[in-house]
Amino acid sequence: NWEALLSGKSSDPSRVFHQLLDETRKHLPDRLRSEGLLKIVSCIPEGVTLEALEWLIKSKELYKKNLTSDLITQILTLADWNLLTWDSNAQSVRLHALVAEYFSELLDLSEQQNVHNLISKWYELKANETGMTPEGASSVIFAVRHAISAKDSQRAMRLIFESDAGNPNLIDWLSFNGHLWECSELLLAIQHIAKELDRVSCILTRTKVLHELELSQLSLADLKNATEIILTYDTKSSPFLQLLTAQCYGLQGLIHLETSKATEALLLLDKSVLVFESLGRITNDYIIDLAKTLANRGLARWCCGDWIEADQDYSRSIALLEKSGQSDQPDLRLMAEELH
């Protein structure tokens, strides 16, 4: 059997490697602790610092037995066995992808999710220490990714959407610094595990990001799905649901407008404005959304030849912004000036 494996005649190279690791496991020094350490690191593909690893091991939520009294000695031993890579300068540990795959499969789903939840908490603690600096933002990104791996959509949503005093949230930070695609990918990953209205919030936010990337068409099917989800609720009893509905219609209208489907866009933008106007003033963000929707409807009307009504929409848009103290919207003013 071993001769066949080592001769390379097996049809599945990764399976060959796993069988070699099966044999290696039998002879690991301090086997239980070594396996425990490798299982933890297998869930952290970006690598884990010694400080974080010590924190994970000491946590009462993970492995009731202390894995080792001398962690570095154990790490160096496993490095000599070529089971992990130890970076002495960065004080961090990393596994080769095939080794990580093997040891992660020794954990059941709940154990994997436990590790992901814990390392997510660790990254959040580090981000709180530094604030939304590049280092802090990187920690939040890893915290979000591990929350997603743990299937904890609520935690992932909080990490990506919430901000504290003086710091932008992760979405705003990524957008401001030009990391729009990474922002889109994180939102999409959360969208896959989120439920109902949380999923709708991710879709709407991602659509705006894709619009900045000039890829709004990618999210059109998601927007239609989001609208269908919202309409399963009693929207009339909830201003929040009405606001989501208006945003869904407005974003769908904008996408149709950008793809030269002005007639379809106008129908959707009419629906959006109607829902917005039924709400009354809630927040300045709502006012800006309504003003932009009116401006987009004005453009749709202009494309359909309704120039007088288009001018009325642009005028209302500018008036709303001035009334709310949000008149510094150069894109809307430029649209109005071009129309005249």
CSV table of N, CA and C in Angstrom, one decimal, residues 187-188 191-192 196-212 215-232 241 243-259 264-265 268-269 271-272 276 289 293 296:
chain,number,residue,atom,x,y,z
A,187,LEU,N,-19.7,42.0,1.5
A,187,LEU,CA,-21.2,42.2,1.6
A,187,LEU,C,-21.8,41.0,0.9
A,188,LEU,N,-21.3,40.5,-0.2
A,188,LEU,CA,-21.9,39.3,-0.9
A,188,LEU,C,-21.8,38.1,0.0
A,191,GLN,N,-24.3,38.4,2.7
A,191,GLN,CA,-25.6,38.2,2.0
A,191,GLN,C,-26.0,36.7,1.9
A,192,HIS,N,-25.0,35.8,1.7
A,192,HIS,CA,-25.2,34.4,1.5
A,192,HIS,C,-25.7,33.7,2.8
A,196,GLU,N,-33.5,37.1,5.6
A,196,GLU,CA,-34.5,38.1,5.3
A,196,GLU,C,-34.0,39.5,5.2
A,197,LEU,N,-34.4,40.4,6.2
A,197,LEU,CA,-34.2,41.8,6.1
A,197,LEU,C,-32.7,42.2,6.2
A,198,ASP,N,-31.9,41.4,6.9
A,198,ASP,CA,-30.5,41.6,7.0
A,198,ASP,C,-29.9,41.4,5.6
A,199,ARG,N,-30.4,40.4,4.9
A,199,ARG,CA,-29.9,40.1,3.5
A,199,ARG,C,-30.3,41.3,2.6
A,200,VAL,N,-31.5,41.9,2.8
A,200,VAL,CA,-31.9,43.0,2.0
A,200,VAL,C,-31.0,44.2,2.2
A,201,SER,N,-30.6,44.5,3.5
A,201,SER,CA,-29.7,45.6,3.8
A,201,SER,C,-28.3,45.4,3.1
A,202,CYS,N,-27.8,44.1,3.1
A,202,CYS,CA,-26.6,43.8,2.4
A,202,CYS,C,-26.7,44.1,0.9
A,203,ILE,N,-27.8,43.6,0.3
A,203,ILE,CA,-28.0,43.8,-1.1
A,203,ILE,C,-28.0,45.3,-1.5
A,204,LEU,N,-28.8,46.1,-0.7
A,204,LEU,CA,-28.9,47.5,-1.0
A,204,LEU,C,-27.5,48.2,-0.9
A,205,THR,N,-26.8,47.9,0.1
A,205,THR,CA,-25.5,48.5,0.3
A,205,THR,C,-24.5,48.1,-0.8
A,206,ARG,N,-24.5,46.8,-1.1
A,206,ARG,CA,-23.6,46.3,-2.2
A,206,ARG,C,-24.0,46.9,-3.5
A,207,THR,N,-25.3,47.1,-3.8
A,207,THR,CA,-25.6,47.7,-5.1
A,207,THR,C,-25.0,49.1,-5.2
A,208,LYS,N,-25.0,49.8,-4.1
A,208,LYS,CA,-24.4,51.2,-4.2
A,208,LYS,C,-22.9,51.1,-4.4
A,209,VAL,N,-22.3,50.1,-3.8
A,209,VAL,CA,-20.8,49.9,-4.0
A,209,VAL,C,-20.6,49.5,-5.5
A,210,LEU,N,-21.4,48.6,-6.0
A,210,LEU,CA,-21.2,48.1,-7.4
A,210,LEU,C,-21.5,49.3,-8.4
A,211,HIS,N,-22.4,50.2,-8.0
A,211,HIS,CA,-22.6,51.4,-8.8
A,211,HIS,C,-21.4,52.2,-8.9
A,212,GLU,N,-20.7,52.4,-7.8
A,212,GLU,CA,-19.4,53.1,-7.8
A,212,GLU,C,-18.4,52.4,-8.7
A,215,LEU,N,-20.7,48.6,-12.0
A,215,LEU,CA,-21.1,47.3,-12.3
A,215,LEU,C,-22.5,47.0,-11.7
A,216,SER,N,-23.4,48.0,-11.7
A,216,SER,CA,-24.7,47.9,-11.0
A,216,SER,C,-25.5,46.8,-11.6
A,217,GLN,N,-25.3,46.5,-12.9
A,217,GLN,CA,-26.1,45.5,-13.5
A,217,GLN,C,-26.0,44.1,-12.9
A,218,LEU,N,-24.8,43.9,-12.2
A,218,LEU,CA,-24.6,42.6,-11.5
A,218,LEU,C,-25.6,42.4,-10.4
A,219,SER,N,-26.1,43.5,-9.8
A,219,SER,CA,-27.0,43.3,-8.7
A,219,SER,C,-28.5,43.4,-9.0
A,220,LEU,N,-28.8,43.5,-10.2
A,220,LEU,CA,-30.2,43.7,-10.6
A,220,LEU,C,-31.1,42.5,-10.1
A,221,ALA,N,-30.7,41.3,-10.3
A,221,ALA,CA,-31.4,40.1,-9.9
A,221,ALA,C,-31.6,40.1,-8.4
A,222,ASP,N,-30.5,40.5,-7.7
A,222,ASP,CA,-30.5,40.5,-6.2
A,222,ASP,C,-31.6,41.6,-5.7
A,223,LEU,N,-31.6,42.7,-6.4
A,223,LEU,CA,-32.5,43.8,-6.0
A,223,LEU,C,-34.0,43.3,-6.2
A,224,LYS,N,-34.2,42.6,-7.3
A,224,LYS,CA,-35.6,42.1,-7.5
A,224,LYS,C,-36.0,41.1,-6.4
A,225,ASN,N,-35.0,40.3,-6.0
A,225,ASN,CA,-35.2,39.3,-4.9
A,225,ASN,C,-35.4,40.0,-3.6
A,226,ALA,N,-34.7,41.1,-3.4
A,226,ALA,CA,-34.8,41.9,-2.1
A,226,ALA,C,-36.2,42.5,-2.0
A,227,THR,N,-36.7,43.0,-3.2
A,227,THR,CA,-38.0,43.6,-3.2
A,227,THR,C,-39.1,42.6,-2.9
A,228,GLU,N,-38.9,41.4,-3.4
A,228,GLU,CA,-39.9,40.3,-3.1
A,228,GLU,C,-39.9,39.9,-1.7
A,229,ILE,N,-38.7,39.9,-1.0
A,229,ILE,CA,-38.6,39.6,0.4
A,229,ILE,C,-39.3,40.6,1.2
A,230,ILE,N,-39.1,41.9,0.9
A,230,ILE,CA,-39.7,43.0,1.7
A,230,ILE,C,-41.2,42.9,1.6
A,231,LEU,N,-41.7,42.7,0.3
A,231,LEU,CA,-43.2,42.7,0.1
A,231,LEU,C,-43.9,41.5,0.8
A,232,THR,N,-43.2,40.6,1.3
A,232,THR,CA,-43.8,39.5,2.1
A,232,THR,C,-44.2,40.0,3.5
A,241,LEU,N,-39.4,49.4,6.7
A,241,LEU,CA,-39.6,48.6,5.5
A,241,LEU,C,-40.0,49.4,4.3
A,243,LEU,N,-39.0,52.4,3.7
A,243,LEU,CA,-37.7,53.0,3.2
A,243,LEU,C,-36.9,52.0,2.4
A,244,LEU,N,-36.8,50.7,2.9
A,244,LEU,CA,-36.1,49.7,2.1
A,244,LEU,C,-36.8,49.5,0.8
A,245,THR,N,-38.1,49.5,0.8
A,245,THR,CA,-38.9,49.3,-0.5
A,245,THR,C,-38.5,50.4,-1.5
A,246,ALA,N,-38.6,51.7,-1.0
A,246,ALA,CA,-38.3,52.8,-1.8
A,246,ALA,C,-36.9,52.7,-2.4
A,247,GLN,N,-35.9,52.3,-1.6
A,247,GLN,CA,-34.5,52.2,-2.0
A,247,GLN,C,-34.4,51.1,-3.1
A,248,CYS,N,-35.1,50.0,-2.9
A,248,CYS,CA,-35.0,48.9,-3.9
A,248,CYS,C,-35.6,49.4,-5.2
A,249,TYR,N,-36.7,50.0,-5.2
A,249,TYR,CA,-37.3,50.5,-6.5
A,249,TYR,C,-36.4,51.5,-7.1
A,250,GLY,N,-35.8,52.4,-6.3
A,250,GLY,CA,-35.0,53.5,-6.8
A,250,GLY,C,-33.7,53.0,-7.4
A,251,LEU,N,-33.1,52.0,-6.8
A,251,LEU,CA,-31.8,51.4,-7.3
A,251,LEU,C,-32.1,50.6,-8.6
A,252,GLN,N,-33.2,49.9,-8.6
A,252,GLN,CA,-33.6,49.2,-9.9
A,252,GLN,C,-33.8,50.2,-11.0
A,253,GLY,N,-34.5,51.3,-10.7
A,253,GLY,CA,-34.7,52.3,-11.7
A,253,GLY,C,-33.4,52.9,-12.2
A,254,LEU,N,-32.5,53.1,-11.3
A,254,LEU,CA,-31.2,53.7,-11.7
A,254,LEU,C,-30.5,52.8,-12.6
A,255,ILE,N,-30.5,51.5,-12.3
A,255,ILE,CA,-29.8,50.5,-13.2
A,255,ILE,C,-30.4,50.5,-14.6
A,256,HIS,N,-31.7,50.5,-14.7
A,256,HIS,CA,-32.4,50.5,-16.0
A,256,HIS,C,-32.1,51.8,-16.7
A,257,LEU,N,-32.0,52.9,-16.0
A,257,LEU,CA,-31.7,54.2,-16.6
A,257,LEU,C,-30.3,54.2,-17.2
A,258,GLU,N,-29.3,53.5,-16.5
A,258,GLU,CA,-27.9,53.5,-17.0
A,258,GLU,C,-27.8,52.5,-18.2
A,259,THR,N,-28.7,51.7,-18.4
A,259,THR,CA,-28.7,50.7,-19.5
A,259,THR,C,-29.6,51.1,-20.6
A,264,GLU,N,-38.7,51.7,-18.6
A,264,GLU,CA,-38.7,50.8,-17.4
A,264,GLU,C,-38.3,51.5,-16.1
A,265,ALA,N,-37.2,52.4,-16.3
A,265,ALA,CA,-36.7,53.1,-15.2
A,265,ALA,C,-37.7,54.0,-14.6
A,268,LEU,N,-40.3,52.4,-12.3
A,268,LEU,CA,-39.7,52.0,-11.0
A,268,LEU,C,-39.4,53.2,-10.1
A,269,LEU,N,-38.9,54.3,-10.7
A,269,LEU,CA,-38.6,55.5,-10.0
A,269,LEU,C,-39.9,56.2,-9.5
A,271,LYS,N,-42.5,54.6,-8.5
A,271,LYS,CA,-42.9,53.8,-7.3
A,271,LYS,C,-42.0,54.2,-6.2
A,272,SER,N,-40.7,54.4,-6.4
A,272,SER,CA,-39.8,54.8,-5.3
A,272,SER,C,-40.2,56.2,-4.7
A,276,PHE,N,-41.4,57.0,-0.9
A,276,PHE,CA,-40.6,58.0,-0.2
A,276,PHE,C,-41.5,59.1,0.4
A,289,ASP,N,-31.6,60.5,-0.2
A,289,ASP,CA,-32.1,59.4,-1.1
A,289,ASP,C,-33.2,59.9,-2.0
A,293,THR,N,-33.3,60.3,-6.0
A,293,THR,CA,-34.3,59.6,-6.7
A,293,THR,C,-35.1,60.5,-7.7
A,296,ASN,N,-32.9,61.3,-10.5
A,296,ASN,CA,-32.8,60.2,-11.5
A,296,ASN,C,-34.1,60.1,-12.3
